Amino acid sequence: MTRDGVWAAPGRVNIIGEHTDYNGGYMLPIALPHTVSCTATGRADDTVRVCSLQQRSGAVSAPLARLDDLSITGWARYPLGVVHEFQRRGYPVSGVDLTLDGNVPAGAGLSSSAAVECAVGVALRDMFAPEISDAELVDITHAAENDYVGVPSGILDQSAAIYCTAGHALFLDAKTGAREQVPFDLAASELALLVVDTNAPHQLVGGEYAERRAQCERAAAELGVELLREITDPAAIDRLGDPVLRRRARHVVTENARVLDVVDLLEAGDDPRLIGPALSAAHASLRDDFEVSTDELDTAVEIACATGAYGARMVGGGFGGSIIALVDAAAVDTIAATIGDGFRARNFAPPRSFVAIASAGARRIG
Ligand code: GLA
């Protein structure tokens, strides 16, 4: 029997471990307090109807048997892709109304899409197939994004939305699927994680992300490994003849090492300020070796570090979106305001800042 209700899934920021997921590597995201909620109500017919309070275009309805219809376009493909993937795997979904609402900033590199997919995913699981494990739910929502929406992303965003817990960062190994909850309580050290959305729209559907993935795959093949994650000695990369592939591979190899260092520091209970240099090194690597940063992201990172941040970096896929900065709690307002001033002086769009606290993953809320 279906039970109507309300479910929610969060956006995320990744503390470190960017563009490592599709290389079988390591990541360390936290869930944001910002969520997308999904109110799900069973219907007597075989229709699925999705509506989003953030979309002006109105509700989209489709017969459950017709979800392969390619005329469904835009935002509705995210929730409908999850319904479709449940069906494709043989789970018994019947008619349902799904109403989405939320406050995860869209286009900010904070995984509002995965929040939509995972809110719908936990709702459908509870209503129609409670036997589905969290691991399969990550797989279902990730497959929906890759195959139905057509974005070739890795598993970072859906894993963060499903597995994260309040007060922890999630240490994830993409190759083995192993995961660990690492205590992440910055307030106890009078610190804060400042998120600055540069307001320069980011667009993953574009070809740049797919190109980076393809370059990583080529580098792995030339080095004779299945995944770049297998390479741990940065000197091994010198065997790559193409300087672009060398830079891409160097980012992945050094980024994996940085994740392990940060996890070691946090697990040892050391002062979290000590992770700052790894965050800034990750930014330099994403900017110079992986080449996915922008002027806005670089400017926000530079100003944060010049104004007292212990470390800062762009988060997510890049080409726009947000940065994180590790700052003294007492310095949040000054640093955010200085970044705002710097953006104005450069005629960039006004940035939006908030403090991120490690929050809960996807769950039923009503
Ligand atoms: C996007 C993708 C993720 C991951 C990051 C970069 O957020 O959706 O799978 O690859 O970029 O770390």
XYZ file of N, CA, C and O in Angstrom, residues 142-221:
320
model
N 21.412 8.252 -9.848
C 22.555 8.562 -10.705
C 22.273 8.125 -12.155
O 22.535 8.866 -13.109
N 21.678 6.940 -12.302
C 21.334 6.454 -13.651
C 20.311 7.385 -14.295
O 20.377 7.668 -15.499
N 19.350 7.886 -13.484
C 18.339 8.797 -14.037
C 19.022 10.024 -14.614
O 18.685 10.496 -15.708
N 20.008 10.563 -13.885
C 20.692 11.772 -14.364
C 21.540 11.472 -15.612
O 21.537 12.219 -16.578
N 22.247 10.346 -15.579
C 23.109 10.006 -16.728
C 22.275 9.655 -17.964
O 22.526 10.173 -19.045
N 21.297 8.763 -17.789
C 20.651 8.160 -18.959
C 19.399 8.910 -19.401
O 19.114 8.983 -20.589
N 18.634 9.434 -18.466
C 17.348 10.051 -18.830
C 17.526 11.548 -19.074
O 17.014 12.095 -20.039
N 18.308 12.200 -18.183
C 18.552 13.635 -18.379
C 19.687 13.815 -19.389
O 19.698 14.754 -20.177
N 20.668 12.896 -19.348
C 21.757 12.961 -20.328
C 22.964 13.749 -19.844
O 23.755 14.246 -20.644
N 23.142 13.882 -18.519
C 24.328 14.550 -17.969
C 25.300 13.463 -17.491
O 24.934 12.638 -16.654
N 26.531 13.457 -18.014
C 27.437 12.331 -17.718
C 28.178 12.478 -16.396
O 29.385 12.295 -16.316
N 27.462 12.830 -15.315
C 28.102 13.105 -14.021
C 28.513 11.812 -13.318
O 28.042 10.723 -13.654
N 29.376 11.944 -12.306
C 29.759 10.813 -11.459
C 28.792 10.673 -10.285
O 27.699 11.258 -10.297
N 29.220 9.922 -9.251
C 28.273 9.576 -8.181
C 28.342 10.504 -6.961
O 27.664 10.267 -5.964
N 29.170 11.552 -7.052
C 29.348 12.424 -5.889
C 28.022 12.979 -5.341
O 27.722 12.875 -4.149
N 27.249 13.603 -6.216
C 26.114 14.396 -5.749
C 25.006 13.529 -5.145
O 24.475 13.843 -4.076
N 24.671 12.430 -5.827
C 23.611 11.564 -5.311
C 24.085 10.854 -4.032
O 23.294 10.663 -3.102
N 25.369 10.481 -3.972
C 25.885 9.832 -2.754
C 25.791 10.785 -1.577
O 25.399 10.399 -0.468
N 26.171 12.051 -1.803
C 26.106 13.040 -0.723
C 24.664 13.197 -0.252
O 24.385 13.205 0.957
N 23.737 13.315 -1.199
C 22.331 13.552 -0.824
C 21.754 12.375 -0.038
O 20.939 12.561 0.858
N 22.171 11.164 -0.350
C 21.589 9.988 0.320
C 22.325 9.646 1.620
O 21.708 9.322 2.640
N 23.662 9.685 1.605
C 24.420 9.113 2.733
C 24.827 10.109 3.816
O 25.227 9.692 4.903
N 24.859 11.412 3.513
C 25.419 12.344 4.490
C 24.599 12.354 5.781
O 23.385 12.126 5.770
N 25.277 12.622 6.884
C 24.587 12.743 8.177
C 24.997 14.061 8.832
O 26.084 14.593 8.543
N 24.146 14.574 9.703
C 24.414 15.862 10.362
C 25.709 15.770 11.171
O 25.996 14.743 11.796
N 26.500 16.828 11.127
C 27.717 16.879 11.940
C 28.886 16.113 11.369
O 29.935 16.031 12.003
N 28.710 15.548 10.152
C 29.785 14.745 9.561
C 30.016 15.110 8.103
O 29.103 15.540 7.406
N 31.257 14.890 7.671
C 31.544 14.860 6.244
C 31.591 13.384 5.851
O 31.906 12.522 6.675
N 31.230 13.113 4.615
C 31.165 11.732 4.136
C 32.429 11.425 3.340
O 32.654 12.015 2.273
N 33.251 10.520 3.847
C 34.446 10.100 3.110
C 34.044 8.918 2.240
O 33.609 7.870 2.732
N 34.197 9.111 0.937
C 33.665 8.135 -0.002
C 34.753 7.677 -0.958
O 35.525 8.493 -1.472
N 34.805 6.384 -1.176
C 35.739 5.791 -2.132
C 34.905 5.313 -3.324
O 34.127 4.364 -3.201
N 35.051 5.993 -4.458
C 34.168 5.694 -5.591
C 34.418 4.307 -6.160
O 33.512 3.683 -6.704
N 35.643 3.805 -6.038
C 35.931 2.506 -6.650
C 35.343 1.363 -5.833
O 34.679 0.480 -6.372
N 35.562 1.396 -4.534
C 35.118 0.268 -3.706
C 33.726 0.508 -3.128
O 33.100 -0.422 -2.639
N 33.255 1.748 -3.168
C 31.966 2.067 -2.551
C 32.082 2.226 -1.033
O 31.089 2.499 -0.362
N 33.286 2.049 -0.475
C 33.450 2.176 0.980
C 33.158 3.609 1.402
O 33.465 4.557 0.666
N 32.548 3.761 2.573
C 32.261 5.112 3.049
C 32.379 5.179 4.555
O 32.208 4.176 5.248
N 32.662 6.392 5.017
C 32.912 6.595 6.437
C 32.378 7.975 6.813
O 32.518 8.919 6.029
N 31.790 8.088 8.002
C 31.325 9.393 8.469
C 32.445 10.017 9.292
O 32.857 9.457 10.309
N 32.946 11.168 8.846
C 34.062 11.822 9.521
C 33.515 13.034 10.286
O 32.887 13.909 9.677
N 33.729 13.090 11.613
C 33.195 14.224 12.381
C 33.628 15.558 11.774
O 34.800 15.719 11.430
N 32.666 16.468 11.616
C 32.963 17.745 10.973
C 32.163 18.826 11.676
O 31.066 19.177 11.280
N 32.737 19.309 12.783
C 32.048 20.305 13.598
C 32.946 21.531 13.713
O 33.753 21.644 14.629
N 32.815 22.430 12.745
C 33.709 23.596 12.716
C 33.395 24.565 13.845
O 34.293 25.213 14.386
N 32.104 24.655 14.224
C 31.710 25.625 15.254
C 32.449 25.354 16.566
O 32.787 26.291 17.296
N 32.743 24.080 16.842
C 33.447 23.740 18.086
C 34.837 24.379 18.126
O 35.398 24.573 19.193
N 35.394 24.698 16.935
C 36.707 25.357 16.873
C 36.560 26.838 16.501
O 37.520 27.451 16.009
N 35.354 27.356 16.673
C 35.054 28.763 16.333
C 35.375 29.079 14.879
O 35.864 30.158 14.533
N 35.093 28.096 14.032
C 35.299 28.257 12.591
C 33.952 28.187 11.886
O 32.951 27.750 12.465
N 33.955 28.575 10.607
C 32.748 28.436 9.795
C 33.161 28.130 8.367
O 34.255 28.509 7.926
N 32.263 27.443 7.660
C 32.485 27.202 6.237
C 31.594 28.184 5.478
O 30.365 28.054 5.470
N 32.249 29.179 4.901
C 31.516 30.202 4.150
C 31.358 29.727 2.707
O 32.339 29.337 2.069
N 30.118 29.729 2.220
C 29.855 29.382 0.824
C 29.534 30.670 0.092
O 28.712 31.464 0.563
N 30.189 30.911 -1.026
C 29.898 32.099 -1.823
C 29.494 31.638 -3.224
O 30.304 31.052 -3.952
N 28.230 31.870 -3.544
C 27.735 31.574 -4.892
C 28.082 32.774 -5.763
O 27.613 33.886 -5.510
N 28.908 32.546 -6.770
C 29.381 33.675 -7.587
C 28.282 34.212 -8.505
O 28.478 35.221 -9.171
N 27.161 33.459 -8.567
C 26.055 33.931 -9.389
C 26.390 33.975 -10.865
O 25.717 34.652 -11.639
N 27.446 33.309 -11.231
C 27.785 33.169 -12.654
C 27.335 31.764 -13.007
O 27.917 30.807 -12.535
N 26.234 31.648 -13.772
C 25.559 30.364 -13.923
C 26.510 29.255 -14.382
O 27.382 29.490 -15.203
N 26.300 28.066 -13.827
C 27.142 26.954 -14.251
C 26.254 25.960 -14.977
O 25.090 25.819 -14.695
N 26.790 25.300 -15.931
C 25.996 24.497 -16.846
C 26.755 23.216 -17.141
O 27.734 23.214 -17.871
N 26.299 22.107 -16.513
C 27.031 20.849 -16.709
C 26.661 20.147 -18.003
O 27.369 19.267 -18.444
N 25.534 20.535 -18.572
C 25.101 19.817 -19.770
C 26.044 20.131 -20.931
O 26.177 19.358 -21.868
N 26.769 21.243 -20.811
C 27.738 21.611 -21.836
C 28.828 20.560 -21.987
O 28.975 19.673 -21.161
N 29.592 20.675 -23.064
C 30.540 19.624 -23.415
C 31.811 19.577 -22.581
O 32.548 18.586 -22.633
N 32.099 20.641 -21.797
C 33.395 20.705 -21.104
C 33.570 19.569 -20.096
O 34.651 18.995 -19.964
N 32.506 19.277 -19.356
C 32.591 18.225 -18.332
C 32.870 16.874 -19.020
O 33.762 16.125 -18.603
N 32.113 16.600 -20.078
C 32.302 15.338 -20.802
C 33.714 15.264 -21.381
O 34.344 14.201 -21.394
N 34.213 16.402 -21.823
C 35.568 16.429 -22.384
C 36.606 16.084 -21.305
O 37.549 15.330 -21.552
N 36.426 16.656 -20.094
C 37.367 16.333 -19.004
C 37.329 14.834 -18.701
O 38.356 14.207 -18.476
N 36.130 14.276 -18.664
C 36.015 12.829 -18.402
C 36.750 12.033 -19.466
O 37.498 11.099 -19.148
N 36.545 12.415 -20.715
C 37.182 11.678 -21.811
C 38.704 11.795 -21.715
O 39.440 10.827 -21.955
N 39.189 12.984 -21.352
C 40.638 13.159 -21.219
C 41.194 12.274 -20.103
O 42.268 11.673 -20.240
N 40.461 12.180 -18.997
C 40.912 11.316 -17.890
C 40.945 9.858 -18.334
O 41.870 9.109 -17.998
N 39.923 9.455 -19.107
C 39.896 8.065 -19.575
C 41.066 7.785 -20.508
O 41.703 6.732 -20.445
N 41.368 8.763 -21.384
C 42.517 8.580 -22.299
C 43.816 8.476 -21.507
O 44.664 7.627 -21.787
N 43.960 9.347 -20.503
C 45.188 9.324 -19.690
C 45.325 7.974 -18.993
O 46.415 7.377 -18.975
N 44.224 7.463 -18.439
C 44.275 6.171 -17.743
C 44.691 5.070 -18.723
O 45.570 4.247 -18.424
N 44.076 5.084 -19.921
C 44.391 4.048 -20.911
C 45.874 4.100 -21.283
O 46.553 3.077 -21.342
